[in-house]
Coordinates of C-alpha atoms and ligand atoms in Angstrom, one line a residue:
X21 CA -16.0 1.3 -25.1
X22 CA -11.9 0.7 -25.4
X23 CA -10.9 -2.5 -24.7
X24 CA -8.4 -2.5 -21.6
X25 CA -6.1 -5.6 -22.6
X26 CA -3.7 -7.5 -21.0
X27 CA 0.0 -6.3 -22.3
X28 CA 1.9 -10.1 -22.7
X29 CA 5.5 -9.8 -24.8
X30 CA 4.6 -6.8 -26.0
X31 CA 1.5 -7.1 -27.4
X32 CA -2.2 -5.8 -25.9
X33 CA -3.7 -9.1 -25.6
X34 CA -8.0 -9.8 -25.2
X35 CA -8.9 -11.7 -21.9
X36 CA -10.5 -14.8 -22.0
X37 CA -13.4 -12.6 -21.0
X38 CA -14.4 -8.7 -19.1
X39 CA -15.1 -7.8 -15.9
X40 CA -17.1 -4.1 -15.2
X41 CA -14.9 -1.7 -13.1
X42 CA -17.7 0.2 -10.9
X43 CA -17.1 3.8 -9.3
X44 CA -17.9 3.2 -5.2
X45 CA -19.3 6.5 -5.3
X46 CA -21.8 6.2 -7.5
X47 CA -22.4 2.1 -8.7
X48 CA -24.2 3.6 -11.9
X49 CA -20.9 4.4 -13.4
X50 CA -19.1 2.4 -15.2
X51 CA -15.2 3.1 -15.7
X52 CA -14.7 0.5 -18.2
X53 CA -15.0 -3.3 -19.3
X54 CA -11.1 -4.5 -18.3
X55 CA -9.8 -8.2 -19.7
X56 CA -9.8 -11.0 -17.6
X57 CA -6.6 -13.3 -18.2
X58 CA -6.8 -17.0 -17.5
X59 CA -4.0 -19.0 -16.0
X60 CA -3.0 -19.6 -19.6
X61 CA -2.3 -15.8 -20.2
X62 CA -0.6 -15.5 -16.9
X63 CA 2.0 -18.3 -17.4
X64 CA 2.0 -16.5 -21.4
X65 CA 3.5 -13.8 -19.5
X66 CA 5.8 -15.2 -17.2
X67 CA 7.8 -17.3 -20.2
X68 CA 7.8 -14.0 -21.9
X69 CA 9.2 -12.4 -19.0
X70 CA 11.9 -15.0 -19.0
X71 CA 12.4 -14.6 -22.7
X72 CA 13.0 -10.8 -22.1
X73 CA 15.8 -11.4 -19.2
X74 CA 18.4 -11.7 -21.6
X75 CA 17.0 -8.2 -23.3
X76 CA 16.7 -6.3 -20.1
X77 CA 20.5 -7.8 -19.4
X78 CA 21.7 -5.6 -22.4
X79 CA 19.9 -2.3 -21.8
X80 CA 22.6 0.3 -20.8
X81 CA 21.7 2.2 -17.4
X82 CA 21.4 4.7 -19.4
X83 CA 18.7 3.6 -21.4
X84 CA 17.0 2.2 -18.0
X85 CA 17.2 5.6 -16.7
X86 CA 15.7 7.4 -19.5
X87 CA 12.4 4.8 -19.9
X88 CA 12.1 5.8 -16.1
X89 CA 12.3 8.9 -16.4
X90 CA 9.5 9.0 -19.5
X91 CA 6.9 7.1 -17.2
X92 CA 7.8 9.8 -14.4
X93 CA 7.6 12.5 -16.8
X94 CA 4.2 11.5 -18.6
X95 CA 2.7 10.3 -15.0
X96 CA 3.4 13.9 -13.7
X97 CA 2.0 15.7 -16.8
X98 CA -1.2 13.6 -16.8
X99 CA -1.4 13.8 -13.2
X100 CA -5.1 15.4 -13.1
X101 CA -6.6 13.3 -15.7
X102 CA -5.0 9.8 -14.0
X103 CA -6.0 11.3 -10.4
X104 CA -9.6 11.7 -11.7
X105 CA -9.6 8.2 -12.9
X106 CA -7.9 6.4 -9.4
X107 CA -10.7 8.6 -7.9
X108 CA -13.8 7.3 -9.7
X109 CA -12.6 3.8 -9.4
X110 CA -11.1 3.8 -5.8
X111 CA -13.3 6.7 -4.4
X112 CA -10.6 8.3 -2.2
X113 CA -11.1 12.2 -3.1
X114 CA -9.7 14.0 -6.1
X115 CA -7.0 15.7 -4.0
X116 CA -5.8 12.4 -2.8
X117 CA -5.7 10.8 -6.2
X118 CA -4.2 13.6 -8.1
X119 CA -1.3 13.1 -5.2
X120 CA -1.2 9.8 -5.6
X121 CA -0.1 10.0 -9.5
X122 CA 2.3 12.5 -8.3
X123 CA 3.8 10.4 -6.0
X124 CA 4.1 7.7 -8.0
X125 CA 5.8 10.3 -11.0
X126 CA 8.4 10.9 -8.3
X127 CA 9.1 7.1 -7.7
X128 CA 10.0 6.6 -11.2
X129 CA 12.3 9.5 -11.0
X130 CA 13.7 8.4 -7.7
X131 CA 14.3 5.2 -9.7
X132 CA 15.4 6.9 -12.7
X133 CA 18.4 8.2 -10.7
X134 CA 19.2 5.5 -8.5
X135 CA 19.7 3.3 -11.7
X136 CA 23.0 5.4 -12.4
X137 CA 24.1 5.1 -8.4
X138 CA 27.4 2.8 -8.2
X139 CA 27.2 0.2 -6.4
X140 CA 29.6 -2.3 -5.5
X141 CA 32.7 -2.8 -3.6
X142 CA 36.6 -3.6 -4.9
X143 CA 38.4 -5.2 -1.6
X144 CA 41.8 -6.4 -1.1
X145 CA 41.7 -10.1 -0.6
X146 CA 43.3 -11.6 2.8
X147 CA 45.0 -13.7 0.2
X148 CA 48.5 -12.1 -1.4
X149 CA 47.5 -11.6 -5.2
X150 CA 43.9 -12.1 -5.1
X151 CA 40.8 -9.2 -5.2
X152 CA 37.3 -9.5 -4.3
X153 CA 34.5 -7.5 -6.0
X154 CA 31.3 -7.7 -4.9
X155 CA 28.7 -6.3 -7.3
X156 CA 24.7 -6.6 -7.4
X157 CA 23.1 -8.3 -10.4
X158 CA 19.3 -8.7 -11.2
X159 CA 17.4 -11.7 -9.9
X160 CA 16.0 -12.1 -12.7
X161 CA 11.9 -12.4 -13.4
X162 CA 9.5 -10.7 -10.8
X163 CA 5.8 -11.0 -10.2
X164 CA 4.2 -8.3 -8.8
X165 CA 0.8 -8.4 -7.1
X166 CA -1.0 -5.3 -5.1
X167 CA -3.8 -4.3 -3.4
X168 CA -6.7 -1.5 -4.1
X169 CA -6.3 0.7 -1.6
X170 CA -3.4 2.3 -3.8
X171 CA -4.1 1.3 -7.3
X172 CA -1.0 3.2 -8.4
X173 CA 1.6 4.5 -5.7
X174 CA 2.2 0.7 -4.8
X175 CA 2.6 -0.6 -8.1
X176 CA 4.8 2.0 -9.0
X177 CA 6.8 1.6 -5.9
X178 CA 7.1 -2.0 -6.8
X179 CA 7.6 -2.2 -10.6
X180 CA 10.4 1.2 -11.0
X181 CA 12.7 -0.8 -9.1
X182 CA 12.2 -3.5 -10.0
X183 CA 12.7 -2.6 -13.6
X184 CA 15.2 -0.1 -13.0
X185 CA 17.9 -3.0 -11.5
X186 CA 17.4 -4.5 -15.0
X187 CA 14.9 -7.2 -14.2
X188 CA 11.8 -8.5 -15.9
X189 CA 7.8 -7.9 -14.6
X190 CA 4.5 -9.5 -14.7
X191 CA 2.6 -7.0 -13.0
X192 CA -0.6 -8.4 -11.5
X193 CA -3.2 -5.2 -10.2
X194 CA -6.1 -6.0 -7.4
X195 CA -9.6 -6.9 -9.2
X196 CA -11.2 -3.5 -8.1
X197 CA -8.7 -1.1 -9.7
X198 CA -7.7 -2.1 -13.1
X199 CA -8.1 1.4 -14.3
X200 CA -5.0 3.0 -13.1
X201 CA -2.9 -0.1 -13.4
X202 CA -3.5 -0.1 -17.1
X203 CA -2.7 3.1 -17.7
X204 CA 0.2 3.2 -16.1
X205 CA 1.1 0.0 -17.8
X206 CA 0.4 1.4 -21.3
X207 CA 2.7 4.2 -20.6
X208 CA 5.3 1.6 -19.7
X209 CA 4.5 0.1 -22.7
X210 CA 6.0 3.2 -24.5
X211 CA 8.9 3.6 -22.3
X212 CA 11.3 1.8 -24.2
X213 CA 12.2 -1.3 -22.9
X214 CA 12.7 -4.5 -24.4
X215 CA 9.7 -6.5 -25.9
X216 CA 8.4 -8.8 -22.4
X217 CA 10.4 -7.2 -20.0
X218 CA 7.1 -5.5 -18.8
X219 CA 3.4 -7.6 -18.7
X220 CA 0.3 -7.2 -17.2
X221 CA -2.1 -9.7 -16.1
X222 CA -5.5 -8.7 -15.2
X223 CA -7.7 -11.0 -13.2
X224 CA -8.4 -12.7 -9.9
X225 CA -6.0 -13.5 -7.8
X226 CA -7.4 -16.8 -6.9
X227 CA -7.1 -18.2 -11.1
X228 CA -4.0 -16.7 -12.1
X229 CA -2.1 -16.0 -9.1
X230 CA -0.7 -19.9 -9.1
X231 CA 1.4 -18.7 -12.2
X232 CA 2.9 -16.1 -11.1
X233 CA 3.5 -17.4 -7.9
X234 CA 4.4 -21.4 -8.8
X235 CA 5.9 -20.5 -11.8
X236 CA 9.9 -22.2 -11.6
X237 CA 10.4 -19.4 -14.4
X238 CA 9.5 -16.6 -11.8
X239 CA 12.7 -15.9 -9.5
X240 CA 11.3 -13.2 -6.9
X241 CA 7.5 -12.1 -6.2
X242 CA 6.8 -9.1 -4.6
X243 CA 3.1 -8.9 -2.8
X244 CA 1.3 -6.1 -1.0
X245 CA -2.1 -7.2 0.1
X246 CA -3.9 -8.9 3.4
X247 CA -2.6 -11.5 6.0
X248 CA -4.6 -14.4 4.6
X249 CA -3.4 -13.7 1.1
X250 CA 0.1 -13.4 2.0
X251 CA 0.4 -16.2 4.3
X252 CA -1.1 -18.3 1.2
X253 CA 1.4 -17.3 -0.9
X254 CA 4.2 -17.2 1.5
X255 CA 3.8 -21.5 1.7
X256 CA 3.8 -21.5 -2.4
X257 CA 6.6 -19.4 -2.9
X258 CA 8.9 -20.6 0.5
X259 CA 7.5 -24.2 -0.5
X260 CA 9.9 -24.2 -4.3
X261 CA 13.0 -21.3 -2.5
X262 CA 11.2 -18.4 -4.4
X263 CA 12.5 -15.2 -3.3
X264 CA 9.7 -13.6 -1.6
X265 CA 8.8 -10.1 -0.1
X266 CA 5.7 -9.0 1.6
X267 CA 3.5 -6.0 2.8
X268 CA 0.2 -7.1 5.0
X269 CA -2.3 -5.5 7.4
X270 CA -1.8 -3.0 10.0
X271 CA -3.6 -2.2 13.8
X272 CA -1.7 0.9 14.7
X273 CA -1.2 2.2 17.7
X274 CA -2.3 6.0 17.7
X275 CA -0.5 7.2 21.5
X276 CA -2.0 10.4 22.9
X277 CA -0.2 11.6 26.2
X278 CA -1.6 13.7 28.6
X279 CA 1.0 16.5 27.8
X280 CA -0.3 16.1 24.0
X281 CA -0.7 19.4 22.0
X282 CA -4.8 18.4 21.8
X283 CA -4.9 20.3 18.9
X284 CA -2.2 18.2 17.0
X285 CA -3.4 14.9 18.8
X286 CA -7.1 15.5 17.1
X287 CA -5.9 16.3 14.0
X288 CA -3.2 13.2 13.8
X289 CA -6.0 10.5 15.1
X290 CA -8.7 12.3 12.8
X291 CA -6.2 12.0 9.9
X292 CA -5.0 8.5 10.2
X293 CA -8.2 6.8 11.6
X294 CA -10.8 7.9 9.2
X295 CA -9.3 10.3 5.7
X296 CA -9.1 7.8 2.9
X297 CA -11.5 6.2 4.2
X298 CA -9.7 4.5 6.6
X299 CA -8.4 1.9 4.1
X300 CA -4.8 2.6 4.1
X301 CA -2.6 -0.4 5.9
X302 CA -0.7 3.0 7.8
X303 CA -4.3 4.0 9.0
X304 CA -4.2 4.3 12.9
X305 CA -7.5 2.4 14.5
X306 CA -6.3 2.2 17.8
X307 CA -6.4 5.6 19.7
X308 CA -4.9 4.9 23.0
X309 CA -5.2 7.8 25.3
X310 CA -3.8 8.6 29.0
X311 CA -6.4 9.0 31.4
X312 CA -6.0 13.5 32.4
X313 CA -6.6 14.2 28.5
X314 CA -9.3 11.1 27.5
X315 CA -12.5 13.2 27.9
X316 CA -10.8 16.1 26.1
X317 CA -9.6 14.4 23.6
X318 CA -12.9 11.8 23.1
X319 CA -15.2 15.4 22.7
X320 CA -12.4 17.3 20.6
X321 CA -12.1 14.4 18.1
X322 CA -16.0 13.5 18.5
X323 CA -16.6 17.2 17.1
X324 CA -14.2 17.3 14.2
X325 CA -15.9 14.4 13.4
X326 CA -19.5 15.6 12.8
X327 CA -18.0 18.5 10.6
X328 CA -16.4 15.8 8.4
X329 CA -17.9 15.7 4.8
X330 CA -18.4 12.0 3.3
X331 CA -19.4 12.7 -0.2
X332 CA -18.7 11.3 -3.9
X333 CA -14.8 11.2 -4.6
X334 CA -15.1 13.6 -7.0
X335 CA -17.0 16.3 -5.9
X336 CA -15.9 19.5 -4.6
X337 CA -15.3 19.9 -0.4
X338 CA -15.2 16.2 0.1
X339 CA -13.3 15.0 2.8
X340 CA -14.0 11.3 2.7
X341 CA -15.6 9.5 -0.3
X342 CA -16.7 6.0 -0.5
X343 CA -15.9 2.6 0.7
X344 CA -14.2 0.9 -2.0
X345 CA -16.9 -1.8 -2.4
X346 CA -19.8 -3.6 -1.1
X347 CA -17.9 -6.6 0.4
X348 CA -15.6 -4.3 2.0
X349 CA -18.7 -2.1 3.3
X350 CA -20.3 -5.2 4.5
X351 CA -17.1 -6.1 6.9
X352 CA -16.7 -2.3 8.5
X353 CA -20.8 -2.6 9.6
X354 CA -20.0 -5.8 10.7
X355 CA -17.3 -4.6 13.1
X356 CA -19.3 -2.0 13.9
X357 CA -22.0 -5.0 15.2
X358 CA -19.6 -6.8 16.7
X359 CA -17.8 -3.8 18.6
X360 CA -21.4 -2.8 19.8
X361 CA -22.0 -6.6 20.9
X362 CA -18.7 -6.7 22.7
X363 CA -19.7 -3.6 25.2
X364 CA -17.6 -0.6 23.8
X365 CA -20.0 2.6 23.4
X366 CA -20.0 3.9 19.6
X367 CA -20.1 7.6 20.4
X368 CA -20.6 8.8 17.0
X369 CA -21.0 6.8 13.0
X370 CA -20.8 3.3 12.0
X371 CA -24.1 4.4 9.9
X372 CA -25.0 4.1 6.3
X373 CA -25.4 7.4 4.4
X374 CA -27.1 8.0 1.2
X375 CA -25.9 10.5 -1.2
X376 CA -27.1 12.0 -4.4
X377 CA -25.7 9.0 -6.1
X378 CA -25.4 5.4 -5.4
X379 CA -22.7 4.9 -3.3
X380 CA -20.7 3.2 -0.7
X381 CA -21.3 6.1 2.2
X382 CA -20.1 5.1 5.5
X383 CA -20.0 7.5 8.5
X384 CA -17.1 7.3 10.0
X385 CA -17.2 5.5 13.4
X386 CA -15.6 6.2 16.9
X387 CA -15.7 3.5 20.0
X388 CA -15.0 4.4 23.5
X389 CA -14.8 2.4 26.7
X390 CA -13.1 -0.5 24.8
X391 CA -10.9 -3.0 26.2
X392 CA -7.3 -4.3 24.4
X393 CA -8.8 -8.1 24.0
X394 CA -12.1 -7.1 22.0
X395 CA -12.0 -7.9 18.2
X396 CA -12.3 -4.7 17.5
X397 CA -9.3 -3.4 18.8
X398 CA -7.2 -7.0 17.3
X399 CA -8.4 -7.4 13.9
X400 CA -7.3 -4.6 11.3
X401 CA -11.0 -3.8 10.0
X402 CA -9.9 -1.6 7.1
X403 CA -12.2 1.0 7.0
X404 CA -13.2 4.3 9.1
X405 CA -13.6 2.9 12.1
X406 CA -11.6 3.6 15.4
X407 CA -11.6 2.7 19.2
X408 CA -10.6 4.5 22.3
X409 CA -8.2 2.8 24.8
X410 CA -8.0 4.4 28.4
X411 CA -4.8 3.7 29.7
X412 CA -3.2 5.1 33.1
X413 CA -0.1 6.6 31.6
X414 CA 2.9 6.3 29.4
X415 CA 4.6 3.1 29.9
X416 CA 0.7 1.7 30.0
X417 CA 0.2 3.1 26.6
X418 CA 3.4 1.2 25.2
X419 CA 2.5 -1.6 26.4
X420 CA -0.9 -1.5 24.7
X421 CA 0.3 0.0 21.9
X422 CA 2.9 -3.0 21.2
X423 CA -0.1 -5.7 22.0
X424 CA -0.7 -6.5 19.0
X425 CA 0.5 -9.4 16.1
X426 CA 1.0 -6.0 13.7
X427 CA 3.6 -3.9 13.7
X428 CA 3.4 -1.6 10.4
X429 CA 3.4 2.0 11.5
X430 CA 2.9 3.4 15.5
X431 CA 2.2 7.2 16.8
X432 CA 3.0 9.1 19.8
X433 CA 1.3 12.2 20.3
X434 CA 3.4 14.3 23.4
X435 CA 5.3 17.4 24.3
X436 CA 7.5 15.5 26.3
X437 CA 11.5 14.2 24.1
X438 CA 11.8 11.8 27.0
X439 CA 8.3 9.9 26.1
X440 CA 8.9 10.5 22.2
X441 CA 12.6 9.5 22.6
X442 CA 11.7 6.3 24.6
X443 CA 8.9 5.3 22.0
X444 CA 10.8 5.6 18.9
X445 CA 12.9 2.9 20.8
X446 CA 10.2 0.9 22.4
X447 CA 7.7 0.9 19.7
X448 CA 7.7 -2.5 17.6
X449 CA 7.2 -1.1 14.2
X450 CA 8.8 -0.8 11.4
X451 CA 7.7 3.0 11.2
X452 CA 7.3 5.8 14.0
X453 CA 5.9 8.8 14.0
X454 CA 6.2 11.4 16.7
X455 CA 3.0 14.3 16.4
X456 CA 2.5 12.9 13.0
X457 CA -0.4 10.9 11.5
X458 CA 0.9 6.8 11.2
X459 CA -0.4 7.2 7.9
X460 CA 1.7 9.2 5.3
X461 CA 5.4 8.4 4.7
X462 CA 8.1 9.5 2.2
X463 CA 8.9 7.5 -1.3
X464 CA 12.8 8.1 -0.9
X465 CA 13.3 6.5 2.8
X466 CA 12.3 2.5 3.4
X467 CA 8.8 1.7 4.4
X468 CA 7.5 -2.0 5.7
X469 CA 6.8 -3.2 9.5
X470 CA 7.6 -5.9 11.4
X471 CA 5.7 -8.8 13.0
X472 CA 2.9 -10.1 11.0
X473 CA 2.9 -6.7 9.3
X474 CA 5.9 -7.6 6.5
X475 CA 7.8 -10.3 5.6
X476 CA 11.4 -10.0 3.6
X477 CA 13.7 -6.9 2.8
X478 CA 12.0 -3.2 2.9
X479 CA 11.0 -1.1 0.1
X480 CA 11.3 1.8 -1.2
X481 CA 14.3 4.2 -1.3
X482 CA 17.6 2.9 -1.1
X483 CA 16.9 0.4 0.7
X484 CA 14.6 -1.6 -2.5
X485 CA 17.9 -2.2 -4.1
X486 CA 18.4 -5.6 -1.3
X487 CA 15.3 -7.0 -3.3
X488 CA 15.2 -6.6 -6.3
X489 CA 19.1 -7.8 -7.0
X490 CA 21.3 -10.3 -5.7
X491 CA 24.6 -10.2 -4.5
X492 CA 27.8 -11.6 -6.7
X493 CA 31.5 -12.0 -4.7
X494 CA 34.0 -12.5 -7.5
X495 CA 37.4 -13.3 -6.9
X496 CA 40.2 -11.9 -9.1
X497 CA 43.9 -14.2 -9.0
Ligands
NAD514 P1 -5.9 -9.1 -0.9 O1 -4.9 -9.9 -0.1 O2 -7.3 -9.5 -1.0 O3 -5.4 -8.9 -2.4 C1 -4.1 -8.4 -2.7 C2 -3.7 -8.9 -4.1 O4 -3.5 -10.3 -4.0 C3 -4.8 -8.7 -5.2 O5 -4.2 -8.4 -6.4 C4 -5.4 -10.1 -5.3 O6 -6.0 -10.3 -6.5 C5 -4.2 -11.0 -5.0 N1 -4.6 -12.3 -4.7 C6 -5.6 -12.8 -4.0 N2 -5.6 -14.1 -3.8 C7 -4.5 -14.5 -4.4 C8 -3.9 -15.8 -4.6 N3 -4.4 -16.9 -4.2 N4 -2.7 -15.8 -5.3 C9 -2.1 -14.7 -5.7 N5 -2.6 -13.5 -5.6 C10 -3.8 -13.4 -4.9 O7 -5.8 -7.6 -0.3 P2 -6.7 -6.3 -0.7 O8 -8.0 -6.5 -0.1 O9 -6.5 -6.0 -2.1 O10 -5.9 -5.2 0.1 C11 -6.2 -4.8 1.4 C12 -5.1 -5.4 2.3 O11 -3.8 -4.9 1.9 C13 -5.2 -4.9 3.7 O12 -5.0 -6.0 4.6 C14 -4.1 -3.9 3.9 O13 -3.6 -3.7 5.2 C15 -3.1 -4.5 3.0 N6 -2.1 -3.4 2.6 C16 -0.9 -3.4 3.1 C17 0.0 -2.5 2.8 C18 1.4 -2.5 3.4 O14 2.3 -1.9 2.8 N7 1.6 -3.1 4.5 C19 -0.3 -1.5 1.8 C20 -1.6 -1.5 1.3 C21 -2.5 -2.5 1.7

């Protein structure tokens, strides 16, 4: 089988030993045996990172801009085969995949573009004969660690700008989903930049994440992953003045108004709550509904739901495939318990299913009669799971909707502008959306949260430019 190295200063370096990547859909297929770095290998890659600083310093914009574009380019072109491989290994559906390689072809041309943007500002001083420029530089090394759930939109969305403002990476992929995050990296790897300026460090978090995270020689680390995780890292990196920006969970708010459009509230809580397999940090799990359209909306949604199709990533008419893993299955059927044991009614799923092939089925899952302080409506669960919240009307549903420690991405499904207006306002998120599913967002406009949802500048879009530079005031006599 190819070897799937680590990439350290340039060179596709053997793991101190190899670790099975597994499809979810069906456990008898093995996508690969991927390197495993030790702490050795990840601190390797950090003082090459450092070494290529300098390097990355010299490359014109120009040259940035075309190795950006040539990942955007070759991601685009091999879009079907990549999209078949983030499939197998992640088991969201080929459809979803193949987008996601898109998507993260586009970043890198975003990127590609906004290297050559100027930025900067040439100000009179208040002092007679003096000028002030103010210009952005890089920071300087960045580690970058992600989660599974996007093995390759969110490390592209992560590592384009950051090399495109002229830094150096250590890219660090989740355990589950080496696949993609090695073949994007050995497209990198051909892009043209300097010897070190790009690594990749395979391996569990819990060994080699000290190094990139503890490292003095690391300036900035960039982390998308869960609350425990981050918070962890959060006391390393604060602890030594690191600069430090983070992506956690979600428990959004899905608002469905009376005056709701049912057709476009069904298919906005059926999107969000359950495709992908409910493991996107955007999903909504919280459906809280006004009291004249809750038994409408509970038998409407209830009925899409039998007619959904939860089937092997890959295979034709599959709507949902897989839970990622075991674990991960383990925790959604344990909700499931716990939501049962805390007196909400599971209307429909929250079942095991077997499939031609052994997989991680899981029917997706809808609670009613729940209350805001059960677990299940306080905990993000990351999977397909989703409860009902009866409220008495609008300013009701806020309320609920903002009761939460999250504050990622939150919905509002209405007819009314005063009630859509009022919520764009009202809502504490980072990201609204008005008779749209909270889950799906643009790659040119920012994206985080607020709360315990993100921590540090935004990403994506202009606004990635705050993090991955720093800001120089020179003063000209
Ligand atoms: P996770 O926190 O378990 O792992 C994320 C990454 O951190 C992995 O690469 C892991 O190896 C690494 N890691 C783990 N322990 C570490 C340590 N001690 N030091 C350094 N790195 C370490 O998260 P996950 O299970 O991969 O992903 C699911 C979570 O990600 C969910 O909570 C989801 O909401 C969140 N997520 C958030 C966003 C967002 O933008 N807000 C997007 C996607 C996923």
């Amino acid at each position: 089988m190819k070897p799937y190295y680590n990439f350290i200063a340039g060179e596709w370096v053997q793991g101190a030993r190899t670790l099975q990547n597994i499809n979810p859909s069906d456990t008898a297929d093995v996508i690969g045996e991927f390197a495993q770095a030790n702490a050795e290998q990840a601190f390797q890659a950090v003082a090459a990172a450092r070494q290529a600083v300098p390097a990355m310093a010299k490359m014109t914009i120009q040259a940035r801009s075309d190795a950006l574009d040539f990942v955007s380019r070759e991601l685009f072109a091999r879009r079907e085969e990549l999209g078949t491989l983030l499939a197998r290994e992640e088991g969201k559906t080929l459809a979803d995949g193949i987008g996601e390689v898109a998507r993260a072809s586009y970043i890198f041309r975003f990127f590609a573009g906004e290297v050559l943007h100027a930025s900067g500002d040439l100000i009179d001083s208040v002092r007679p004969g003096v000028r002030v420029e103010v210009t952005r530089e890089p920071i300087g090394v960045v580690s970058i660690i992600t989660p599974w759930n996007f093995p390759i939109a969110i490390p592209a969305w992560k590592i384009a700008p950051a090399l495109a403002f002229g830094n150096a990476v250590v890219f660090k992929p989740a355990e589950l989903v080496p696949g993609s995050a090695w073949a994007l990296s050995e497209i990198i790897s051909r892009a043209g930049f300097p010897a070190g300026a790009f690594n990749l460090v395979i391996g569990k978090g819990s060994e080699i994440g000290a190094a990139l995270i503890e490292s003095p020689q690391v300036d900035a680390i960039t982390f998308t992953g869960s609350v425990s995780t981050g918070k962890r890292i959060a006391s390393q990196a604060v602890g030594r003045l690191a600069k430090l920006q983070m992506e956690m969970g979600g428990k959004n708010p899905q608002i469905i108004l009376d005056d709701a459009d049912l057709n476009v509230a069904v298919n906005v809580a059926l999107q969000s709550a359950f495709f992908q397999t409910g493991q996107r940090c955007t999903a909504s799990s919280r459906l809280i509904v006004t009291d004249g359209i809750h038994d409408r909306f509970v038998n409407a949604l209830h009925e899409r739901m039998q007619t959904l199709r939860i089937d092997h990533a890959l295979k034709a008419g599959t709507d949902i495939g897989p839970v990622v893993d075991q674990s991960q299955l383990d925790q959604d059927l344990r909700y499931i318990e716990i939501g049962k044991r805390e007196g909400a009614r599971l209307v429909f799923g929250g079942e095991r299913l077997q499939r031609e092939t052994n997989g991680f089925y899981l029917q997706p899952a809808l609670f009613t009669e729940t209350t805001a302080d059960m677990q299940i409506n306080r905990d993000e669960i990351f999977g397909p799971v989703a409860s009902v919240l009866r409220v008495k009307d609008y300013d009701e549903a806020l309320a609920a909707s903002n009761d939460t420690q999250f504050g990622l991405s939150a919905g509002i499904a209405t007819t009314s502008l005063k009630y859509a207006e009022h919520f764009k306002r009202h809502a504490e998120a980072g990201m609204v959306m008005v008779n749209l599913p909270t889950a799906g967002v643009d790659y040119h406009v920012p994206f985080g949260g607020r709360k315990g949802s993100s921590y540090g500048p935004r990403e994506q879009g202009k606004a990635a430019r705050e993090f991955y530079t720093t800001v120089k005031t020179a003063y000209i006599g």
